[in-house]
Amino acid sequence: MSRVIIDNLTKEYNSPGGSIVAVDDLNLAIDDGEFVVFVGPSGCGKSTTLRCVAGLETVTGGSIQFDDEDVTDQKPKERDIAMVFQNYALYPHMTARENMAFGLKMSTDLSKEEINERVEDTAEMMGIEELLEDKPKALSGGQQQRVALGRAIVRDPEVFLMDEPLSNLDAKLRAQMRTELQQLQNELDVTTVYVTHDQTEAMTMGDRIVVLNDGQLQQVGTPLECYHRPANQFVAGFLGSPPMNFLTVEADLENGALRNSMFTLPVSDSVAAEIDSPNLVLGIRPEHIELTDTPETHGEPDRLIETEVTVTEPMGDVTNVYLDIGGESVTVTTDGKTGASAGDRLYMHVPAAKMHLFDAETGDAIKHSDEPIDSTSVPETSSPAETA
Amino acid sequence: MIPDELRLSPSAKDQLFDLLSRGILGCLLLFALFPIYWMIISSFRTRTEITAADPQLLPIELSEIPLIVQDPVILLEILHYENYVTMWGRFPVLDYFINSLVIAMTTTGFALVVGCLGGYAFSKYRFPGKGAVGGALLGTQMIPGILILLPMYLMFIWIQNNIGFPMVNTYHGIIFVYTTFTVPVAIWMLRGFFDTIPDSVEEAARVDGCSRIQALVRIILPMAAPGIAATGMFVFLVAFNEVLFASILASGDVTPFAIGIQSFETQTTAYWGEMMAASTVATAPILVLFVLFQKPIVEGLTEGSVKQ
């Protein structure tokens, strides 16, 4: 188990059109035994960062340390890591047993018997004892996945690196493996770096999540921190499904209001004091909007916006209602029993406490919702990297 | 306009197309196999039978079939197997065959070693001039052999005269020549097979404790085995069947079978029967090898074309 420190990591690729910056001056400290999830859209640099940590990519600048040892220039085999790949990358000409034993054979001095014992113990833990003599071709996707995980676990490495390990599984199996992986990581207590583009995985699995975009660190924090206190509009829009709604507004500080051609919303003095830009983006999560067809009886009539329903998506427990406000689309997650249907004219209520505000130019957050963040399960987040 | 009653239904069209394509394939197959058939039956004939003005298509009379069914041993009397006995004494057939095997197998070995390393580098590494070198390798295949035959011969003589290292009529000389023109093909073929192996498998091996060369030997090469078998077979056949360079650069003690077989036709006599018998004996092991390795070769030849 190791503490992983990524210090000013930069990775550039040469291309005919000049160099492409895949990772831009990334700083991060991952605690011993921590489960950290790198999340972001395709091409954000999350996999490249992971591959740099693995030693599969050379770095252009900066350093990577495991505990106090600088591993930046070490080969993958010298780093005591184990990696799980998106396509599992099992060795097709070897049985599951040989796949799992291969790493131990190559990187340790263990005897055949000791290797066998460890492979069998791990196989038992993973529930794949029956599959040990099968070749990967004979295994289902889920079983291959388990063998690939087993191959990583049996090594008992300092750091686990996982590159979208669940994305080739079907939805049901993915949900099951998600919880299993979490339990495994809790039991083994090995520092884990997990890369995914799936924000559900990021939200549910990680002790902390690292949101990346265009090679740059956007935010590091617990899932709930990132969800309720997004550092900027990108993080706010990336986490959550359906995503946060954004409406462009102008600040009318003299009248203490936010204006859009379709509506005016009052803002409190304390919020107004923090606004230093006239052009803003109002953010509100779909689950925080309330719909009503009786504005006259509503407690906060000045926070209601008249809208028209364009589409409804009944999901069973909830229904996603899509609204149109002067050409901008807003999604509302309501109770599954809602009677709203396309064409209805409804009023949406934007609670002041749940509202986010972002600077329209920089995207930086100006105001967050007041949703509580449960910090009891949050590990120490005092790394200097987070302030970067 | 075609009257409706003469129009073919779609399924009848399919059947007709099927029949036609099988017919064409059958004709082509006949065209390819007939010389081999003729070689085999001629090897069981006397010179008179072979040179007869009206050669028989079948090696036996139709009336003899019931007799053969009753007693197969009678075949030995009807068919003239003497050619298979006398050919060994008349010409050094075995030497020719061994020469061919030595040359073809060594060439295959060299071509596969260089081809695997080169193909792997072309497939998995990025290096300056990759496109140009790859193109140049392919370009060597565009030059007709006859154009480099004379320069090659002169070069061999030069080496012999100036360095004192004999090249003409030696194993290493002809193996060197065959290796030079099979290596580019081997590299290109193997590159295609390596391309189908995901990078992540090699990366997994490196994380598991392998160096790049260990990952290649322990993981990548076993995975590319069908491709290596197909490439090896291709190189072997090229080297085994080659006539042009061998006719100039490999005679005397290293005469391969493809050249040696010509000695059955002397200035005074042509020993057709024995020539055909020797050819049959030389072809048989290759055919058996092909049949045994057919599956991996076919898999190998088609594998590179489809992205997995």
JSON list of C-alpha atoms in Angstrom, two decimals, chain A residues 51 56 76-77 81 83 85 87 89 91-94 102-103 106 151 155, chain B residues 126 198 200-201 203-211 214 218-219 222-223:
[
{"chain": "A", "resi": 51, "resn": "ARG", "atom": "CA", "xyz": [-0.97, 5.17, -17.88]},
{"chain": "A", "resi": 56, "resn": "LEU", "atom": "CA", "xyz": [3.17, 2.72, -19.74]},
{"chain": "A", "resi": 76, "resn": "PRO", "atom": "CA", "xyz": [6.06, -0.70, -15.21]},
{"chain": "A", "resi": 77, "resn": "LYS", "atom": "CA", "xyz": [7.56, -3.93, -13.88]},
{"chain": "A", "resi": 81, "resn": "ILE", "atom": "CA", "xyz": [1.40, -2.09, -9.52]},
{"chain": "A", "resi": 83, "resn": "MET", "atom": "CA", "xyz": [-3.69, -3.00, -13.64]},
{"chain": "A", "resi": 85, "resn": "PHE", "atom": "CA", "xyz": [-7.83, -3.06, -18.49]},
{"chain": "A", "resi": 87, "resn": "ASN", "atom": "CA", "xyz": [-10.89, -5.17, -22.51]},
{"chain": "A", "resi": 89, "resn": "ALA", "atom": "CA", "xyz": [-6.33, -8.05, -21.74]},
{"chain": "A", "resi": 91, "resn": "TYR", "atom": "CA", "xyz": [-3.60, -13.88, -22.29]},
{"chain": "A", "resi": 92, "resn": "PRO", "atom": "CA", "xyz": [-5.73, -15.98, -24.64]},
{"chain": "A", "resi": 93, "resn": "HIS", "atom": "CA", "xyz": [-3.28, -18.87, -24.90]},
{"chain": "A", "resi": 94, "resn": "MET", "atom": "CA", "xyz": [-3.19, -19.40, -21.13]},
{"chain": "A", "resi": 102, "resn": "PHE", "atom": "CA", "xyz": [1.90, -15.18, -14.75]},
{"chain": "A", "resi": 103, "resn": "GLY", "atom": "CA", "xyz": [2.55, -11.95, -12.85]},
{"chain": "A", "resi": 106, "resn": "MET", "atom": "CA", "xyz": [7.54, -13.00, -13.64]},
{"chain": "A", "resi": 151, "resn": "ARG", "atom": "CA", "xyz": [-4.96, -11.49, -11.85]},
{"chain": "A", "resi": 155, "resn": "ARG", "atom": "CA", "xyz": [-0.22, -9.84, -7.09]},
{"chain": "B", "resi": 126, "resn": "ARG", "atom": "CA", "xyz": [6.27, 4.81, -33.43]},
{"chain": "B", "resi": 198, "resn": "PRO", "atom": "CA", "xyz": [-4.60, -5.35, -28.69]},
{"chain": "B", "resi": 200, "resn": "SER", "atom": "CA", "xyz": [-3.36, -3.73, -23.77]},
{"chain": "B", "resi": 201, "resn": "VAL", "atom": "CA", "xyz": [-2.33, -7.42, -23.73]},
{"chain": "B", "resi": 203, "resn": "GLU", "atom": "CA", "xyz": [0.84, -3.70, -21.53]},
{"chain": "B", "resi": 204, "resn": "ALA", "atom": "CA", "xyz": [-0.72, -6.19, -19.12]},
{"chain": "B", "resi": 205, "resn": "ALA", "atom": "CA", "xyz": [2.37, -8.37, -19.55]},
{"chain": "B", "resi": 206, "resn": "ARG", "atom": "CA", "xyz": [4.66, -5.42, -18.89]},
{"chain": "B", "resi": 207, "resn": "VAL", "atom": "CA", "xyz": [2.73, -4.52, -15.74]},
{"chain": "B", "resi": 208, "resn": "ASP", "atom": "CA", "xyz": [2.93, -8.21, -14.78]},
{"chain": "B", "resi": 209, "resn": "GLY", "atom": "CA", "xyz": [6.70, -7.98, -14.76]},
{"chain": "B", "resi": 210, "resn": "CYS", "atom": "CA", "xyz": [7.83, -8.53, -18.35]},
{"chain": "B", "resi": 211, "resn": "SER", "atom": "CA", "xyz": [10.31, -6.46, -20.29]},
{"chain": "B", "resi": 214, "resn": "GLN", "atom": "CA", "xyz": [9.78, -10.90, -22.68]},
{"chain": "B", "resi": 218, "resn": "ARG", "atom": "CA", "xyz": [5.94, -15.00, -23.91]},
{"chain": "B", "resi": 219, "resn": "ILE", "atom": "CA", "xyz": [2.67, -13.32, -24.87]},
{"chain": "B", "resi": 222, "resn": "PRO", "atom": "CA", "xyz": [2.13, -17.30, -28.97]},
{"chain": "B", "resi": 223, "resn": "MET", "atom": "CA", "xyz": [-0.90, -15.15, -29.78]}
]
